[in-house]
Short mmCIF file of C-alpha atoms in Angstrom, two decimals:
data_model
loop_
_atom_site.label_atom_id
_atom_site.label_comp_id
_atom_site.label_asym_id
_atom_site.label_seq_id
_atom_site.Cartn_x
_atom_site.Cartn_y
_atom_site.Cartn_z
CA MET A 1 18.11 115.67 -25.10
CA SER A 2 18.55 115.51 -21.33
CA SER A 3 15.22 116.83 -20.01
CA LEU A 4 12.52 114.37 -19.04
CA PRO A 5 9.13 114.44 -20.79
CA PRO A 6 6.17 115.87 -18.84
CA LEU A 7 5.18 113.39 -16.13
CA ARG A 8 1.45 113.67 -16.94
CA ALA A 9 2.12 112.83 -20.58
CA LEU A 10 4.16 109.80 -19.50
CA GLN A 11 1.34 108.67 -17.22
CA VAL A 12 -1.20 108.97 -20.05
CA PHE A 13 1.10 107.05 -22.41
CA GLU A 14 1.63 104.27 -19.86
CA THR A 15 -2.14 103.96 -19.45
CA VAL A 16 -2.77 103.93 -23.22
CA GLY A 17 -0.25 101.12 -23.61
CA HIS A 18 -1.84 99.20 -20.76
CA CYS A 19 -5.41 99.66 -22.00
CA GLY A 20 -4.65 99.32 -25.71
CA SER A 21 -7.18 102.03 -26.51
CA ILE A 22 -7.40 105.83 -26.35
CA SER A 23 -11.03 105.73 -25.21
CA ARG A 24 -10.42 103.10 -22.50
CA ALA A 25 -7.38 105.03 -21.29
CA ALA A 26 -9.51 108.19 -21.08
CA GLN A 27 -12.14 106.33 -19.08
CA HIS A 28 -9.50 104.85 -16.78
CA LEU A 29 -7.90 108.26 -16.16
CA GLY A 30 -11.19 110.13 -15.88
CA ILE A 31 -10.36 112.62 -18.65
CA SER A 32 -11.65 113.20 -22.18
CA VAL A 33 -10.48 111.36 -25.29
CA GLY A 34 -9.26 114.68 -26.65
CA ALA A 35 -7.13 115.27 -23.56
CA VAL A 36 -5.51 111.83 -23.95
CA SER A 37 -4.73 112.54 -27.61
CA GLN A 38 -3.26 115.93 -26.70
CA HIS A 39 -0.95 114.42 -24.08
CA MET A 40 0.17 111.77 -26.57
CA LYS A 41 1.04 114.51 -29.10
CA ILE A 42 3.00 116.42 -26.46
CA LEU A 43 4.99 113.31 -25.57
CA GLU A 44 5.74 112.36 -29.18
CA SER A 45 6.78 115.95 -29.91
CA HIS A 46 9.06 116.02 -26.90
CA LEU A 47 10.68 112.69 -27.83
CA ASP A 48 10.60 113.37 -31.58
CA ALA A 49 9.33 109.82 -32.09
CA THR A 50 6.13 108.08 -33.24
CA LEU A 51 4.92 105.95 -30.34
CA THR A 52 1.61 104.69 -31.71
CA VAL A 53 0.22 103.36 -34.99
CA LYS A 54 -3.46 103.72 -35.91
CA GLU A 55 -5.31 100.60 -37.07
CA GLY A 56 -8.88 101.47 -37.99
CA GLN A 57 -10.59 102.72 -34.83
CA ARG A 58 -7.83 101.37 -32.61
CA VAL A 59 -4.26 102.35 -31.89
CA ARG A 60 -1.37 100.11 -31.06
CA LEU A 61 2.14 100.88 -29.91
CA SER A 62 4.84 101.08 -32.53
CA ALA A 63 7.99 98.99 -32.12
CA ILE A 64 9.83 101.88 -30.46
CA GLY A 65 6.69 102.68 -28.48
CA GLU A 66 6.58 99.14 -27.08
CA ARG A 67 10.18 99.32 -25.92
CA PHE A 68 9.63 102.73 -24.35
CA HIS A 69 6.38 101.57 -22.72
CA ALA A 70 8.09 98.59 -21.08
CA ARG A 71 10.51 100.94 -19.31
CA CYS A 72 7.72 103.37 -18.41
CA ARG A 73 5.59 100.57 -16.96
CA THR A 74 8.48 99.43 -14.74
CA ALA A 75 9.11 103.00 -13.59
CA PHE A 76 5.45 103.61 -12.70
CA GLU A 77 5.25 100.28 -10.86
CA GLU A 78 8.22 101.39 -8.78
CA LEU A 79 6.53 104.73 -8.11
CA ARG A 80 3.32 102.99 -7.03
CA ALA A 81 5.26 100.64 -4.74
CA ALA A 82 7.21 103.57 -3.27
CA THR A 83 3.98 105.48 -2.65
CA ALA A 84 2.37 102.47 -0.97
CA GLU A 85 5.45 101.99 1.21
CA LEU A 86 5.40 105.68 2.17
CA GLU A 87 1.73 105.44 3.14
CA ARG A 88 2.48 102.43 5.33
CA THR A 89 5.47 104.04 7.03
CA LYS A 90 3.45 107.19 7.77
CA LYS A 91 1.32 105.02 10.05
CA SER A 92 3.51 104.63 13.11
CA ALA A 93 1.49 101.65 14.33
CA THR A 94 1.92 99.63 11.13
CA LEU A 95 3.74 96.29 11.36
CA TYR A 96 4.83 94.83 7.99
CA VAL A 97 5.69 91.11 7.92
CA SER A 98 6.90 89.40 4.74
CA SER A 99 6.94 85.60 4.67
CA LEU A 100 6.98 82.49 2.54
CA PRO A 101 3.29 81.92 1.65
CA SER A 102 2.84 78.44 3.16
CA ILE A 103 4.43 79.17 6.54
CA LEU A 104 2.43 82.40 6.65
CA ALA A 105 -0.89 80.70 5.90
CA LYS A 106 -0.45 77.49 7.87
CA TRP A 107 1.74 78.51 10.85
CA LEU A 108 1.69 82.24 11.51
CA ALA A 109 -1.90 83.10 10.54
CA PRO A 110 -3.59 80.62 12.94
CA MET A 111 -1.70 82.22 15.84
CA LEU A 112 -2.54 85.83 15.02
CA TYR A 113 -5.64 85.90 17.20
CA ASP A 114 -3.29 85.72 20.18
CA TRP A 115 -1.24 88.62 18.80
CA ASN A 116 -4.22 90.78 17.88
CA ARG A 117 -5.87 90.24 21.26
CA ASN A 118 -2.88 91.72 23.08
CA HIS A 119 -1.62 94.16 20.43
CA GLY A 120 -4.79 95.45 18.76
CA ARG A 121 -3.30 98.92 18.44
CA ALA A 122 -0.89 97.72 15.72
CA GLU A 123 -2.06 97.53 12.11
CA LEU A 124 -0.60 94.26 10.82
CA TYR A 125 0.27 93.98 7.12
CA LEU A 126 1.08 90.43 5.91
CA ASP A 127 2.82 89.84 2.59
CA GLY A 128 3.14 86.24 1.39
CA THR A 129 5.88 86.12 -1.26
CA LEU A 130 8.18 83.38 -2.51
CA GLU A 131 10.87 85.83 -3.55
CA ASP A 132 12.40 87.84 -0.73
CA THR A 133 11.51 91.42 -1.63
CA SER A 134 11.28 92.49 2.02
CA GLU A 135 14.17 94.95 1.88
CA ALA A 136 12.99 96.60 -1.33
CA GLU A 137 9.38 96.81 -0.10
CA GLY A 138 10.29 98.25 3.30
CA ALA A 139 9.16 95.27 5.39
CA ASP A 140 9.89 95.20 9.11
CA PHE A 141 10.33 91.40 9.25
CA ARG A 142 10.89 88.51 6.84
CA ILE A 143 10.27 84.83 7.65
CA GLY A 144 12.28 82.51 5.40
CA TYR A 145 13.88 79.10 5.28
CA GLY A 146 17.54 78.09 5.53
CA GLN A 147 20.05 80.21 3.71
CA GLY A 148 17.13 82.11 2.19
CA GLY A 149 15.92 83.10 5.64
CA GLY A 150 15.95 86.79 4.80
CA ASN A 151 18.22 89.42 3.25
CA PHE A 152 18.39 91.52 6.41
CA GLU A 153 21.63 91.23 8.39
CA ASN A 154 19.80 90.82 11.71
CA ARG A 155 18.28 87.34 11.97
CA ALA A 156 17.34 84.66 14.49
CA GLU A 157 16.35 81.03 14.24
CA LEU A 158 12.67 80.29 14.83
CA PHE A 159 12.48 76.49 14.69
CA ARG A 160 13.56 73.45 12.73
CA ASP A 161 10.51 71.61 11.51
CA CYS A 162 9.93 67.94 10.74
CA ILE A 163 7.77 66.05 8.27
CA VAL A 164 5.12 63.45 9.09
CA PRO A 165 2.52 61.62 7.02
CA ALA A 166 -1.02 62.98 7.44
CA CYS A 167 -4.46 62.19 6.09
CA ALA A 168 -8.11 62.89 6.76
CA PRO A 169 -9.74 61.02 9.69
CA GLY A 170 -11.26 57.76 8.49
CA TYR A 171 -9.18 57.74 5.32
CA ILE A 172 -7.30 54.63 6.48
CA GLU A 173 -9.80 51.76 6.29
CA GLY A 174 -10.67 50.21 9.63
CA SER A 175 -8.31 52.39 11.70
CA SER A 176 -6.73 55.81 11.94
CA THR A 177 -3.22 54.31 11.96
CA VAL A 178 -1.20 51.58 10.28
CA PRO A 179 1.15 49.13 12.08
CA ARG A 180 4.08 49.68 9.73
CA PRO A 181 4.96 52.40 7.22
CA GLU A 182 4.83 50.27 4.08
CA ARG A 183 1.07 49.89 4.59
CA LEU A 184 0.78 53.51 3.46
CA LEU A 185 1.74 52.38 -0.05
CA ALA A 186 -1.76 50.96 -0.46
CA TYR A 187 -3.12 54.52 -0.57
CA PRO A 188 -2.55 57.50 -2.91
CA LEU A 189 0.46 59.50 -1.79
CA ILE A 190 0.74 63.30 -2.10
CA SER A 191 4.15 64.89 -2.53
CA ILE A 192 5.43 68.48 -2.26
CA ASP A 193 7.90 69.47 -4.97
CA SER A 194 8.89 73.13 -5.12
CA ARG A 195 11.84 72.73 -7.46
CA PRO A 196 13.51 74.39 -9.35
CA LYS A 197 12.84 77.62 -7.41
CA PHE A 198 13.42 76.10 -3.97
CA ASP A 199 14.82 72.94 -2.44
CA SER A 200 11.96 70.55 -1.81
CA PRO A 201 11.38 68.99 1.62
CA PRO A 202 12.40 65.33 2.07
CA SER A 203 10.55 63.00 -0.30
CA TRP A 204 8.56 59.86 0.39
CA PRO A 205 11.59 57.64 -0.40
CA ASP A 206 13.66 59.76 2.02
CA TRP A 207 11.01 59.29 4.71
CA PHE A 208 10.73 55.51 4.22
CA ASP A 209 14.51 55.25 4.39
CA ASP A 210 14.55 57.35 7.58
CA CYS A 211 12.10 54.90 9.16
CA GLY A 212 15.01 52.46 9.27
CA GLY A 213 13.92 49.69 6.94
CA GLY A 214 15.20 51.02 3.64
CA VAL A 215 13.27 52.31 0.65
CA PRO A 216 10.50 50.17 -0.91
CA GLU A 217 11.12 49.16 -4.52
CA THR A 218 8.40 51.49 -5.74
CA VAL A 219 6.96 54.59 -4.08
CA PRO A 220 4.19 55.76 -6.41
CA VAL A 221 3.05 59.36 -5.97
CA SER A 222 -0.48 60.20 -7.14
CA LEU A 223 -0.30 64.00 -6.76
CA ARG A 224 2.64 66.42 -6.75
CA CYS A 225 2.12 70.00 -5.55
CA SER A 226 4.51 72.94 -5.61
CA SER A 227 2.67 74.51 -2.66
CA SER A 228 2.56 72.98 0.82
CA SER A 229 -0.81 74.62 1.48
CA VAL A 230 -2.35 73.04 -1.62
CA ALA A 231 -0.94 69.61 -0.75
CA VAL A 232 -2.25 69.78 2.82
CA GLN A 233 -5.69 70.86 1.63
CA ALA A 234 -5.76 67.93 -0.80
CA ALA A 235 -5.16 65.57 2.13
CA ILE A 236 -7.89 67.26 4.18
CA ASP A 237 -10.23 66.77 1.20
CA GLY A 238 -9.50 63.02 1.24
CA GLN A 239 -7.38 62.85 -1.90
CA GLY A 240 -4.52 60.95 -0.30
CA ILE A 241 -1.79 60.91 2.35
CA VAL A 242 0.51 63.92 2.38
CA LEU A 243 4.06 64.09 3.71
CA ALA A 244 3.73 67.45 5.42
CA GLN A 245 5.64 69.75 7.71
CA TYR A 246 4.35 69.36 11.24
CA ALA A 247 4.17 73.11 11.91
CA MET A 248 1.91 73.54 8.89
CA ILE A 249 -0.59 70.89 9.97
CA ALA A 250 -0.56 71.35 13.76
CA ALA A 251 -3.73 73.49 13.70
CA ASP A 252 -5.47 70.99 11.40
CA LEU A 253 -4.45 68.09 13.67
CA LYS A 254 -5.82 69.94 16.69
CA ALA A 255 -9.07 70.71 14.84
CA GLY A 256 -9.50 67.06 13.88
CA LYS A 257 -9.15 67.73 10.15
CA LEU A 258 -6.06 65.54 9.90
CA VAL A 259 -4.52 62.55 11.69
CA ILE A 260 -1.03 61.05 11.58
CA PRO A 261 -1.42 57.45 10.32
CA PHE A 262 2.12 56.38 11.27
CA HIS A 263 4.22 58.20 13.86
CA HIS A 264 7.61 58.75 12.35
CA ALA A 265 8.90 62.31 12.06
CA MET A 266 11.92 63.29 9.95
CA LEU A 267 13.74 66.57 10.57
CA LEU A 268 14.09 69.09 7.74
CA PRO A 269 17.64 69.82 6.55
CA SER A 270 17.49 73.41 7.84
CA SER A 271 15.51 75.78 10.04
CA TYR A 272 13.11 78.68 9.58
CA PHE A 273 14.53 82.09 10.41
CA ILE A 274 13.17 85.55 11.02
CA SER A 275 15.16 88.58 9.94
CA TRP A 276 14.38 92.25 10.52
CA HIS A 277 15.13 95.67 9.13
CA PRO A 278 17.90 97.53 11.03
CA ASN A 279 15.42 100.25 12.06
CA ALA A 280 12.51 97.95 12.88
CA LEU A 281 13.18 97.53 16.59
CA TYR A 282 12.98 101.28 17.15
CA LYS A 283 9.20 100.87 16.87
CA SER A 284 7.49 99.56 20.00
CA GLN A 285 5.11 97.26 18.09
CA CYS A 286 8.07 95.69 16.30
CA GLN A 287 9.82 95.10 19.61
CA ASP A 288 6.67 93.40 20.90
CA PHE A 289 6.25 91.31 17.75
CA HIS A 290 9.90 90.27 17.83
CA ARG A 291 9.57 88.96 21.40
CA TRP A 292 6.22 87.34 20.61
CA ILE A 293 7.30 85.46 17.48
CA ILE A 294 10.61 84.30 18.98
CA ALA A 295 8.57 82.81 21.85
CA ARG A 296 6.19 81.13 19.37
CA GLY A 297 9.19 79.72 17.53
CA ARG A 298 10.53 78.20 20.76
CA GLU A 299 7.12 76.69 21.48
CA GLN A 300 7.04 75.21 17.99
CA GLN A 301 10.54 73.77 18.46
CA ARG A 302 9.42 72.03 21.67
CA ALA A 303 6.38 70.64 19.86
CA VAL A 304 8.61 69.28 17.08
CA GLN A 305 10.89 67.65 19.65
CA ASP A 306 7.87 66.00 21.27
CA VAL A 307 6.79 64.61 17.88
CA ILE A 308 10.31 63.30 17.21
CA ALA A 309 10.29 61.63 20.63
CA ARG A 310 7.19 59.66 19.61
CA ASN A 311 8.96 58.05 16.65
CA LYS A 312 8.60 54.30 16.33
CA HIS A 313 11.55 51.99 15.98
CA CYS A 314 11.34 50.09 12.68
CA LEU A 315 13.16 46.83 11.96
CA GLN A 316 13.29 44.81 8.76
CA ASP A 317 11.47 41.46 9.03
CA PRO A 318 11.82 39.07 6.05
CA GLU A 319 8.19 37.96 6.38
CA ALA A 320 6.38 41.12 7.42
CA GLY A 321 8.52 43.88 5.94
CA LEU A 322 8.96 46.95 8.19
CA VAL A 323 7.79 46.04 11.69
CA CYS A 324 7.66 48.85 14.23
CA ASP A 325 7.31 49.12 17.98
CA VAL A 326 6.57 52.28 19.92
CA GLU A 327 9.66 53.62 21.68
#
């Protein structure tokens, strides 16, 4: 048999499998129970297969029905995604940006007032996803990190971030800063660990070692988070000191929600990149956004360099441990 079953019958079957009930499927589709049953009979007749099994007042998918439904569900999800993409592309002023969730929420989003003020005619669609589905979803731009900085061939570096310790104001007893980094060990430490899906940013031991005095014997971590946004919020809520990316806390530092208790910044191993669809720059709003975000990336790079320049020199003292002087 080479001909496909009737599309409406397939849609009804996919809904029945999703709802697990003829009556709920009918309600979801806005048709009668009898109409659902009729479409199911048409489909089973066309396929010459029993797709459902009746159990009292309920029906469930048979073994072959479950396998068939899994493929149907995937196909309809693709159709829905394709329809949504088509609707977006029909709007010539739409700008679709895909990004890693944390950099979207903590870096890009706080700057969007500036973009919207000058480019209000463009409808901005933001998609925060860990996996890079930008090409499949028809995105104009993708913001990613390192080698995973986007599947599009066209790409440009935005900035290379650094990590600094941060905590809520007043969290450090008696002062907003400490004289040497090992003093931070007296407080709960928050770590970001996104493995195995992604390489994690430098760890607390890495940071202590980068200060120049070696790694303390023990670096206890009270809270580990897979999401940078969650870890930063935990620090804002007074749960500990987070080792965070500077770009993701710059707005919170400016708003007074966070302070840096010890000024030592450590560069990340790689940079953030923006990539774009080959046809994106044919649209005027994409040209504008491209220029705008590249400029914001350069500004962020200068801010990171300023933070690095404020690093303290740390020397090992047998009596006092890591003793640091401002450069």
